[in-house]
Coordinates of C-alpha atoms and ligand atoms in Angstrom, one line a residue:
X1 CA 175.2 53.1 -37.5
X2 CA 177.5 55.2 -35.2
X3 CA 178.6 58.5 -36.2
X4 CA 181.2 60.9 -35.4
X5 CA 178.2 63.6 -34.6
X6 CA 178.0 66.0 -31.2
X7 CA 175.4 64.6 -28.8
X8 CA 172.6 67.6 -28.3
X9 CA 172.1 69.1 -25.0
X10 CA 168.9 67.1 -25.6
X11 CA 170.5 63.4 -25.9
X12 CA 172.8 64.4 -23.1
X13 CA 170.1 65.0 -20.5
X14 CA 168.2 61.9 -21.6
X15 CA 171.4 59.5 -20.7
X16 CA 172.1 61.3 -17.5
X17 CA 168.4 60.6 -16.6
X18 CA 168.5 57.3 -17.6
X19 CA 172.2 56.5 -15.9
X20 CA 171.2 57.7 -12.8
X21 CA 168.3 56.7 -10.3
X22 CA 170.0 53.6 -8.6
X23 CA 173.1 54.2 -7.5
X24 CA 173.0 58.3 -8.1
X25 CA 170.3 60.6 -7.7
X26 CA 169.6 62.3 -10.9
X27 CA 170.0 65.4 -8.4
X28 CA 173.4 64.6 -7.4
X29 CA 175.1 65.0 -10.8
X30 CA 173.1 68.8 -11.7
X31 CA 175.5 70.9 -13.1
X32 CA 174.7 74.2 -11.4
X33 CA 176.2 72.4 -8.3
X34 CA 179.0 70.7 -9.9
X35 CA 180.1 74.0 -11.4
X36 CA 179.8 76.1 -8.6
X37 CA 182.3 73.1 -6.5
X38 CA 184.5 73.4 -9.7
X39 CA 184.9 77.4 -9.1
X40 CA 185.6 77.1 -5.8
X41 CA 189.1 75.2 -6.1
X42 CA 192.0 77.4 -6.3
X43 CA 194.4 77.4 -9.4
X44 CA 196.5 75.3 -8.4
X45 CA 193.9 72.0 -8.2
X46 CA 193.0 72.9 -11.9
X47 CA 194.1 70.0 -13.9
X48 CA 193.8 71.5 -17.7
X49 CA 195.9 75.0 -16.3
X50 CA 198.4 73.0 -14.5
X51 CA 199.2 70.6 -17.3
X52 CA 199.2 73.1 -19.7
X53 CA 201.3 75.7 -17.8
X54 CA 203.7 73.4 -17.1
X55 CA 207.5 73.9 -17.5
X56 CA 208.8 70.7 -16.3
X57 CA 208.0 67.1 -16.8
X58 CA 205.1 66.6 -14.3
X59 CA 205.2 62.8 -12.7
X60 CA 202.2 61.4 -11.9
X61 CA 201.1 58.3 -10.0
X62 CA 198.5 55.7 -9.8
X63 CA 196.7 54.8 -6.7
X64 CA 193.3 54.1 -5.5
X65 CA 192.2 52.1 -2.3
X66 CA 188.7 51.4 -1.0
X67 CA 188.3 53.8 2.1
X68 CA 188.0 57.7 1.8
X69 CA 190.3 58.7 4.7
X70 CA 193.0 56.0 3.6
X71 CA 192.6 57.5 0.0
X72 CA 193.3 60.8 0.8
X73 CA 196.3 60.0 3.2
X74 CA 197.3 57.6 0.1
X75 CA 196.8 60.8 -2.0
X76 CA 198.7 63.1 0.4
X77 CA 201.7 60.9 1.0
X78 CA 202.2 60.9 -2.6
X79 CA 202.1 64.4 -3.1
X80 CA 204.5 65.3 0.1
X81 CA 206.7 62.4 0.3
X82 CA 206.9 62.0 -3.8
X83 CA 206.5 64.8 -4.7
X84 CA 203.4 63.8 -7.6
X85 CA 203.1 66.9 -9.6
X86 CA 199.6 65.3 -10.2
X87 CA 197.5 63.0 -8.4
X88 CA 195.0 60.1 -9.3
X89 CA 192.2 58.1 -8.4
X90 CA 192.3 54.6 -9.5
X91 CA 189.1 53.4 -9.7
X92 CA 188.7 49.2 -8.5
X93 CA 187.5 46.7 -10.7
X94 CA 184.3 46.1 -9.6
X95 CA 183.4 49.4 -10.6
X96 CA 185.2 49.6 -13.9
X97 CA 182.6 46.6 -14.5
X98 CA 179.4 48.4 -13.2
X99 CA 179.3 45.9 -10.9
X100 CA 178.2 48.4 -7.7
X101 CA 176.8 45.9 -5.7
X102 CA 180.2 44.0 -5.2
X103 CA 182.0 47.4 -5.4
X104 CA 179.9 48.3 -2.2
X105 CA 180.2 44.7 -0.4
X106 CA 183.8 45.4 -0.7
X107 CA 183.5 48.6 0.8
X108 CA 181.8 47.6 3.7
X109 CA 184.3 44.6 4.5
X110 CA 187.2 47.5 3.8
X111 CA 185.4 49.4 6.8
X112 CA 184.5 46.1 9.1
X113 CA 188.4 44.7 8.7
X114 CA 190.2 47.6 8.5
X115 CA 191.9 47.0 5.1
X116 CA 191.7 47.3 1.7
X117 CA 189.3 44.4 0.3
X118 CA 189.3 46.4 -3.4
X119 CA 192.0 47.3 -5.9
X120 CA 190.7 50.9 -5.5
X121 CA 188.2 53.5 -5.3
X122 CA 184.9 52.6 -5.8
X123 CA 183.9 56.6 -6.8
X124 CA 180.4 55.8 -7.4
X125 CA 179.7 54.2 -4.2
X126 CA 181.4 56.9 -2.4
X127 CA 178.9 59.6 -4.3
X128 CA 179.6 63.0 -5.5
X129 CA 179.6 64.0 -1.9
X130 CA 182.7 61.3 -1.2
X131 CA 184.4 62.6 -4.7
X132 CA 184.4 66.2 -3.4
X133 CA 186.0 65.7 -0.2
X134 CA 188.6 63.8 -1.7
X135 CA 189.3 66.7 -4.2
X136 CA 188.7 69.2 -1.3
X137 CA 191.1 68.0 1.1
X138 CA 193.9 67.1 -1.2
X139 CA 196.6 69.8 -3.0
X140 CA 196.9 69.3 -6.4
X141 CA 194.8 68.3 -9.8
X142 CA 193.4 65.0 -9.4
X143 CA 192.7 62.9 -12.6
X144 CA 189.5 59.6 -12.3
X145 CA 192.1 56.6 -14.0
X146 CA 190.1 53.3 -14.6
X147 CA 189.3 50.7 -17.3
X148 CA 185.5 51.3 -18.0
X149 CA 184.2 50.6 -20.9
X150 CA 180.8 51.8 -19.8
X151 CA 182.4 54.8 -18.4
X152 CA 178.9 56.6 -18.3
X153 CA 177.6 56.3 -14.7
X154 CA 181.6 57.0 -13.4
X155 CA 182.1 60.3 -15.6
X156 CA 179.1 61.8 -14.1
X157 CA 179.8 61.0 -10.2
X158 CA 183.5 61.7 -10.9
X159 CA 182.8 65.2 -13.1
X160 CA 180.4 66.3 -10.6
X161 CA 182.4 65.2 -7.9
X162 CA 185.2 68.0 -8.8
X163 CA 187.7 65.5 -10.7
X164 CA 189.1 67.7 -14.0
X165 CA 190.7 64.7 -16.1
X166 CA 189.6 61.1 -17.2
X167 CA 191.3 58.8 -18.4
X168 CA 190.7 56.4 -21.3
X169 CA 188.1 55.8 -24.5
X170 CA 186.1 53.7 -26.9
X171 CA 189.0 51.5 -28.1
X172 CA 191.7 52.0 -25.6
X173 CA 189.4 50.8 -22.7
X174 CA 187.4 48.3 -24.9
X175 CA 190.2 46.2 -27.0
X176 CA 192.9 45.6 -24.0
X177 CA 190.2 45.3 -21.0
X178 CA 187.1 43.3 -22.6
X179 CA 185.6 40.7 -25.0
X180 CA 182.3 41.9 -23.5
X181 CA 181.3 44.7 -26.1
X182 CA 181.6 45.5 -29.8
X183 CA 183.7 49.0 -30.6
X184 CA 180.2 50.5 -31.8
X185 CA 178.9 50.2 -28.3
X186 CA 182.0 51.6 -26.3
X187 CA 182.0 54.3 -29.1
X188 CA 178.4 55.7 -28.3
X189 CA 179.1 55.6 -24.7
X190 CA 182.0 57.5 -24.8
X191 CA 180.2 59.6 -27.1
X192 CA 178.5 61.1 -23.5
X193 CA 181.3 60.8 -21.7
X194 CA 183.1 63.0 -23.9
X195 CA 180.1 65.2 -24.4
X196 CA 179.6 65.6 -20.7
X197 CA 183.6 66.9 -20.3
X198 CA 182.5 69.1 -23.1
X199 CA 179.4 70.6 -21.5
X200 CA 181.7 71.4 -18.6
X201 CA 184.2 73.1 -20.5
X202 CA 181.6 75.1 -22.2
X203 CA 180.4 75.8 -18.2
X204 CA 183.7 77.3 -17.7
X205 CA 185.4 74.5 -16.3
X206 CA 188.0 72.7 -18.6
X207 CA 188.1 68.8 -18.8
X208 CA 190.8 66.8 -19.3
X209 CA 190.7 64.1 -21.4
X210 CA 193.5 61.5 -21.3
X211 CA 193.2 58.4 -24.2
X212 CA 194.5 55.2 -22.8
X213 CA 198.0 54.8 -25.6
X214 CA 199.8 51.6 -23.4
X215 CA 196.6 49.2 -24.7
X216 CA 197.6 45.9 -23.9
X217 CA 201.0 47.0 -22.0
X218 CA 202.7 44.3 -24.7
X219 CA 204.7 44.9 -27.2
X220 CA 202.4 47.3 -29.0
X221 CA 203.8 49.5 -32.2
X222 CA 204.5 52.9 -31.6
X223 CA 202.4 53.9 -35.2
X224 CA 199.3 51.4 -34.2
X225 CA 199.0 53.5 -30.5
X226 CA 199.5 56.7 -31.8
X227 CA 197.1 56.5 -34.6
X228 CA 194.2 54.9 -31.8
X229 CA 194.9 57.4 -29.4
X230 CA 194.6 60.3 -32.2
X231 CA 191.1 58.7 -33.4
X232 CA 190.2 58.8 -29.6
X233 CA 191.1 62.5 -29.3
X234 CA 189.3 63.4 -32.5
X235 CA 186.0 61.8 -31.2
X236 CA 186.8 64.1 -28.0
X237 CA 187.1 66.8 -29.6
X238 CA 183.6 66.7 -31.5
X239 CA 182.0 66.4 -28.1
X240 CA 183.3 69.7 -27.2
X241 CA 186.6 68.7 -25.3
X242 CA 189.1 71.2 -25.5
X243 CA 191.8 69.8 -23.3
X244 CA 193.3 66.1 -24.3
X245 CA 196.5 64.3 -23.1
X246 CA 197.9 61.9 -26.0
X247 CA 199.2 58.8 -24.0
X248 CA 202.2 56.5 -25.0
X249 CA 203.8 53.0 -23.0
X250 CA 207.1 52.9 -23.0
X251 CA 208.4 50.0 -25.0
X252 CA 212.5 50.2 -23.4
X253 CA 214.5 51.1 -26.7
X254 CA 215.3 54.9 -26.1
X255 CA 215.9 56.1 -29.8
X256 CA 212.5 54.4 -30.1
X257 CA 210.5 55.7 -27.6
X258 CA 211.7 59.2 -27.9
X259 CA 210.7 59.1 -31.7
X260 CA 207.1 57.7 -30.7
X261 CA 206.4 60.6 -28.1
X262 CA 207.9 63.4 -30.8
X263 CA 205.5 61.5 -33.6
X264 CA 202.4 61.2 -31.1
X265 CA 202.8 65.4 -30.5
X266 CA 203.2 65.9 -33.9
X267 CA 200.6 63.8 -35.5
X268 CA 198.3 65.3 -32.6
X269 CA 199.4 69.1 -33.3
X270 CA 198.4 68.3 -37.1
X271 CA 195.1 66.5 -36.7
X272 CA 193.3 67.4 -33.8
X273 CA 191.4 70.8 -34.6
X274 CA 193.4 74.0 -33.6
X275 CA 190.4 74.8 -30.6
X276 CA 192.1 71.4 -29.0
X277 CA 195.4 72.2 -26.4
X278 CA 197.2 68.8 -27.2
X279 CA 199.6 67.7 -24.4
X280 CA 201.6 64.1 -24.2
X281 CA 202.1 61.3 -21.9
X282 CA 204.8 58.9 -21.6
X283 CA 203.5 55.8 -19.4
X284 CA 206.8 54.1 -18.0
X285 CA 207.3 50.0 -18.9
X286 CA 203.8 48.8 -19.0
X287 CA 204.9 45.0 -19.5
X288 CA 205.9 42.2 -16.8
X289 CA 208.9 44.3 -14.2
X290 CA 211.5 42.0 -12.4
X291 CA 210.3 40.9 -8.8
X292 CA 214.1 42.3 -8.3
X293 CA 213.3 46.1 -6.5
X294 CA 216.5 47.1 -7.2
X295 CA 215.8 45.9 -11.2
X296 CA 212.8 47.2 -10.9
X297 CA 213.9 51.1 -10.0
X298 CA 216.4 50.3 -12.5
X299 CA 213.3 49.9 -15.2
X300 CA 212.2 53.1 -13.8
X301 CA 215.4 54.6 -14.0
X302 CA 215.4 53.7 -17.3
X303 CA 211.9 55.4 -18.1
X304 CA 212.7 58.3 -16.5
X305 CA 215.8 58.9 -18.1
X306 CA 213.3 58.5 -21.2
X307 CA 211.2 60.9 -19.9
X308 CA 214.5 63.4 -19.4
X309 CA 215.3 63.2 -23.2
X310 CA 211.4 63.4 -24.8
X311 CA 210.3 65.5 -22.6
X312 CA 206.2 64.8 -22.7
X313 CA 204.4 67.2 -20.5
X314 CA 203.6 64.4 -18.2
X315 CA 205.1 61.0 -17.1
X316 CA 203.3 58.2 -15.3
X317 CA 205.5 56.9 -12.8
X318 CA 205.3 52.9 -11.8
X319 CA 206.8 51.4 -8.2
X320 CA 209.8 49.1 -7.1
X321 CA 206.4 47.0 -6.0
X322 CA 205.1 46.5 -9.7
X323 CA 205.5 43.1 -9.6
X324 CA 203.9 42.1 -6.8
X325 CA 200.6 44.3 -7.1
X326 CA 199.1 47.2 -5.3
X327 CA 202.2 48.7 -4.4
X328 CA 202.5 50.7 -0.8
X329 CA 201.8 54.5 -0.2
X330 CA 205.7 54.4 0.6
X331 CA 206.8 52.0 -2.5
X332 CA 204.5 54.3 -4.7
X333 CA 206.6 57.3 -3.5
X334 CA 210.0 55.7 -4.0
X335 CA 208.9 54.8 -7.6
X336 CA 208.1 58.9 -8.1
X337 CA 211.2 59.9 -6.2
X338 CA 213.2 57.4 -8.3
X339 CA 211.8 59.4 -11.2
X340 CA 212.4 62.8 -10.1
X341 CA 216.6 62.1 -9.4
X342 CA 217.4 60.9 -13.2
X343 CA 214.3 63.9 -14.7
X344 CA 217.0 66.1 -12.1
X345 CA 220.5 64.7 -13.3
X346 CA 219.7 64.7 -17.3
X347 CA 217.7 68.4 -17.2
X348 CA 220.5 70.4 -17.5
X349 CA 222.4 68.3 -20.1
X350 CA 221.6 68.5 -24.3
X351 CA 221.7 65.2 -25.2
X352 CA 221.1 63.1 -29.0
X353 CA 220.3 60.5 -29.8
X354 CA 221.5 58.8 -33.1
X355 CA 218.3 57.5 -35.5
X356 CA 215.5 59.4 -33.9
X357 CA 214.8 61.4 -36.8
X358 CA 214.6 58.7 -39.4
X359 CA 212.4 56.7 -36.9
X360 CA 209.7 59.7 -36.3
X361 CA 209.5 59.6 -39.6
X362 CA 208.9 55.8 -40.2
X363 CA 206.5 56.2 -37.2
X364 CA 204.5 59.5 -38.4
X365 CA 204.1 58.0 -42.1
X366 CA 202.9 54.5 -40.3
X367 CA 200.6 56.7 -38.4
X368 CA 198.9 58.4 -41.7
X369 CA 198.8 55.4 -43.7
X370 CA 196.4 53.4 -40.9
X371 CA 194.5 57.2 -40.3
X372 CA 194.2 57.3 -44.0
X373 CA 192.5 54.0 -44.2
X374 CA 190.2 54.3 -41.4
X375 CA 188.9 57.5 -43.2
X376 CA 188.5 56.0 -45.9
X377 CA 186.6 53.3 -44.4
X378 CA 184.0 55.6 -43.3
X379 CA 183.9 58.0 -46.2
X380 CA 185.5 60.2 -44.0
X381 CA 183.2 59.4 -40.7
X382 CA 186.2 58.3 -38.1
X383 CA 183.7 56.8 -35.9
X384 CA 181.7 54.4 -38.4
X385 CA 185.3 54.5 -40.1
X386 CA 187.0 53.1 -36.5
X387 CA 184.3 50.2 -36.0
X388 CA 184.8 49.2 -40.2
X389 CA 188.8 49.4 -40.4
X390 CA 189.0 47.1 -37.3
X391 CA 186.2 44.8 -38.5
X392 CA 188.7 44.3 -41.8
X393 CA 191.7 44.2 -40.0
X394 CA 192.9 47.4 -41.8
X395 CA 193.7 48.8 -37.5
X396 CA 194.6 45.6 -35.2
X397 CA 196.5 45.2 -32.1
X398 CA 198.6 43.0 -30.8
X399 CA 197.3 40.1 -28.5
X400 CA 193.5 41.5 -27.7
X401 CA 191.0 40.1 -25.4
X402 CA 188.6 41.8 -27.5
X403 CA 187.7 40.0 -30.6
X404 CA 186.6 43.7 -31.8
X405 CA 190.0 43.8 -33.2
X406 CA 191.2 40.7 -35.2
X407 CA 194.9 40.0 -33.4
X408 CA 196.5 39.6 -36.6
X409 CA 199.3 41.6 -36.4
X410 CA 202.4 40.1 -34.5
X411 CA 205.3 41.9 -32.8
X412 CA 208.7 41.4 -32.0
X413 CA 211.6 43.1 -31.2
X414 CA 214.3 43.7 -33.6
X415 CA 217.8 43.8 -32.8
X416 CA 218.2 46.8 -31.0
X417 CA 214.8 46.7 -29.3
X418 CA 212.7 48.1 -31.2
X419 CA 209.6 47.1 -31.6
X420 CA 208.7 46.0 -35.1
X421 CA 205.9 43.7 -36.9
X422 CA 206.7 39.7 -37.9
X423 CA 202.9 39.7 -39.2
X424 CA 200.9 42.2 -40.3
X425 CA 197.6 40.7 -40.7
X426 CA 195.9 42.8 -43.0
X427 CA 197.1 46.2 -41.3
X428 CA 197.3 49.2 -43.7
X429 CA 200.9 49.9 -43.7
X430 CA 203.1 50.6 -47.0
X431 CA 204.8 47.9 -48.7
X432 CA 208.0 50.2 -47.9
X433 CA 207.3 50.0 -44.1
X434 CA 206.7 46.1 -44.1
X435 CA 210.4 45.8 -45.8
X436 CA 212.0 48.1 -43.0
X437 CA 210.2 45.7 -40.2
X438 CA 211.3 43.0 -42.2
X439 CA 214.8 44.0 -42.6
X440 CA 215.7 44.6 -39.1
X441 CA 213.5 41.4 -38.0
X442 CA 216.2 39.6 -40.2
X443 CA 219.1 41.4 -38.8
X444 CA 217.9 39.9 -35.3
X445 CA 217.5 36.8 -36.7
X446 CA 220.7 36.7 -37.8
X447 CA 222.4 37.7 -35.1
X448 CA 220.8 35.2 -32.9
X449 CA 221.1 32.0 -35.7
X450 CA 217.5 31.5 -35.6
X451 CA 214.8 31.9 -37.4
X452 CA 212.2 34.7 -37.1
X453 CA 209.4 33.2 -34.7
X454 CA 206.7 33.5 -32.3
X455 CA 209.4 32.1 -29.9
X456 CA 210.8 34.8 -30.4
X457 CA 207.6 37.4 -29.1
X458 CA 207.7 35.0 -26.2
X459 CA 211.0 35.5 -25.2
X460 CA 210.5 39.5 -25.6
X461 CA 207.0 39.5 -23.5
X462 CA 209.1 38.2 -20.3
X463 CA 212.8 39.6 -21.2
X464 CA 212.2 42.9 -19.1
X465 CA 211.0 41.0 -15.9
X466 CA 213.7 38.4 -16.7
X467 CA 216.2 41.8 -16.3
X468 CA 216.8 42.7 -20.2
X469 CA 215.2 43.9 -22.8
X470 CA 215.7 41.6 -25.6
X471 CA 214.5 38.1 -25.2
X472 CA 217.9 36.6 -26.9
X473 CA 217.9 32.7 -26.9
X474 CA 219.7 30.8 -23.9
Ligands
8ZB1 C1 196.8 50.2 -16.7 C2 196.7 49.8 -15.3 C3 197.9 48.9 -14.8 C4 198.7 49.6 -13.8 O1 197.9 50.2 -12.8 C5 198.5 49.9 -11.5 N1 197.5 49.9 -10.5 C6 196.3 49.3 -10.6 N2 195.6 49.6 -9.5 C7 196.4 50.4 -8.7 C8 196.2 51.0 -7.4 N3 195.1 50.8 -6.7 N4 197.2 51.7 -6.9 C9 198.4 51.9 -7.6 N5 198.6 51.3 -8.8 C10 197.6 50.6 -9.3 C11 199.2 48.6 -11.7 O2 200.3 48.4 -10.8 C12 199.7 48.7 -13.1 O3 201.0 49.3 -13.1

């Protein structure tokens, strides 16, 4: 049975020989090397020290495409024409399914036709050796973002490679991306993952680590997010990681969101041991955006001006393209520069908001109750306590393609936007809290002279694409 134990230098060797040998050379990923490539970049291309010294909202995109000289003119445009404060690598599916061999076919067709035949950057096929240019000949941090649940083979290539922050975990890159492995298994293997960030930071060089909060982009309760992401930096944190980024997707009610990113700092700052430097992430709208460019810079608008009141140390920004897929270099830049004007109008103004208060606190006590249970689960292991609590239903989310978590729980908003639960499975939340959820469920229902339904969570899922936020009948 999984535990929540540090991984001996031992174990860790063992994986990285037994990852490596195909696709890597064993020799590729030594950490002499990779330490030595990590000392040479300057201050400013230090992920951990620029996130943490930061004293403005840093925006950050995503972007990935197959080639390395497009990448790093992708990368470049976004950090001169938009201004990224930080920059990415999105890793292409293939890859985030181990699937090389296809990453690689699509790589070759990228170079034969001159275009982009993958949704990103296939970082392993490129090598260590294609990683470091990348990080060599851009200007600022650059973070390896991805949906892996077998992240192993990627976090050594990418670590070595000179990349100082990686994104996701066990459940956030297991529950919303895959039905193809159980919680235990995603769990051990980002068990290395986070012990390999570890034995950098112990090396001198400090690791970000970034849990995935958005999940499934739909819907998702502020108090169910924070609590996974929170479990996710714990296990981190007994590998040895000293650096993580709690992450949060926006879900469009202000009061609400800016009472989830307070909660998510706060529950972090309390449970994540005092040797951890906890920073925050506010993802804008995850969901379905309006094919509408002008709609959608007004959903981005709308996130940045979220992002101007909360203040998270970082913001991921999204593009007027969302809708249609990979966005441009250019579109990707408008979406950050959209960003950057409302961050710029709303900094020097004091603004508050009505409610926030009472609904960090609904959120924060949420977040304990489902931590209190999962501890409990595993007599106080959270890993074998994780695995347990979402095999009883006790942790669920929303509409999973993993049937590692039970999709019991249904959301809806109420009638403000918030969102709130209509079902709550078997979800260990107060009788107190249900009644709130209830209550302003009801209010909506009211309201709108209907009665509470699923057709109601349908009309929310495709209100923001259909250019509101509430999915009101007719
Ligand atoms: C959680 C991931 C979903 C988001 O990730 C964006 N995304 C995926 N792949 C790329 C890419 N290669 N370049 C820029 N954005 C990308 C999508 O648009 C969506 O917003």
């Amino acid at each position: 049975m999984i535990e929540d134990k540090r991984l001996t230098d031992t174990e860790l060797e063992a994986i990285t020989d037994r990852i490596t040998g195909d696709w890597v050379s064993r020799a590729a990923v030594d950490f002499a090397d990779a330490v030595a490539f990590h000392e040479s970049l300057p201050p400013h291309k230090r992920f951990a020290a620029v996130l943490e010294n930061a004293e403005a909202v840093l925006c950050q995109p995503r972007a990935g495409v197959p080639r390395l000289d497009e990448h790093v003119e992708l990368l470049q445009h976004l950090d001169e024409e938009g201004g990224a404060d930080l920059l990415p690598t999105t890793i292409d599916s293939y890859t985030r399914d181990n699937a090389y061999e296809k990453a690689a076919e699509g790589l070759a067709r990228s170079r034969e036709t001159d275009s982009s035949e993958l949704n990103g950057f296939p970082a392993v096929n490129h090598g260590v050796e294609g990683c470091r240019e990348v990080v060599r000949r851009v200007d600022a941090p650059v973070q390896v973002r991805h949906g892996t649940p077998d992240a192993r083979l990627l976090a050594a290539v990418t670590l070595a490679g000179g990349f100082q922050s990686f994104e996701g975990g066990p459940i956030t890159y297991n529950l919303p991306y895959t039905s193809a492995y159980d919680l235990e298994t995603t769990i051990e293997y980002w068990q290395y993952v986070d012990r390999l960030c570890g034995a950098y930071t112990e090396r001198g060089v400090t690791i970000n680590r970034e849990p995935f909060g958005p999940l499934t982009g739909t819907l998702v309760p502020p108090s169910i997010a924070i609590a996974i992401v929170t479990i996710e930096g714990l296990l981190a944190a007994t590998q040895g990681v000293r650096s993580v980024t709690l992450g949060y997707g926006q879900v469009g009610n202000l009061v609400q969101d800016v009472a989830a990113v307070r909660a998510m700092a706060a529950i972090g700052a309390e449970y994540l041991p005092d040797s951890v430097t906890v920073t925050t992430v506010l993802h804008q709208w995850m969901g379905g955006f309006p094919r509408d460019e002008a709609r959608a810079h007004g959903v981005i608008g709308l996130a940045g001006a979220t992002a101007a009141l909360v203040e998270p140390t970082k913001v991921i920004t999204k593009s007027p393209q969302e809708a249609v897929g990979v966005p441009t270099a250019e579109s990707n830049a408008a979406g950050l520069r959209t960003t950057d004007q409302v961050l710029r109008m709303l900094d020097e103004q004091s603004i508050t908001l009505d409610g926030v208060d009472r609904e960090q606190a609904l959120i924060e006590r949420s977040v304990r109750s489902l931590l209190d249970a999962v501890y409990e689960a595993g007599d106080g292991d959270i890993a074998r306590g994780t695995v347990r609590a979402f095999d009883a239903g006790t942790l669920d989310i929303p509409f999973p393609p993993s049937d590692a978590a039970a999709g019991d729980v249904l959301p809806a908003r109420d009638d403000d936007g918030r969102v709130r639960l209509l079902k709550f499975g078997a979800v260990a939340l107060d009788d107190e809290t249900k009644r709130i959820h209830r209550a302003r469920l009801d209010r909506r229902a009211d309201t709108e002279g209907r009665e509470l339904s699923f057709r109601m969570v349908a009309d929310d899922v495709s209100a923001v694409s259909d250019g509101r936020l509430i999915g009101r009948p007719g």
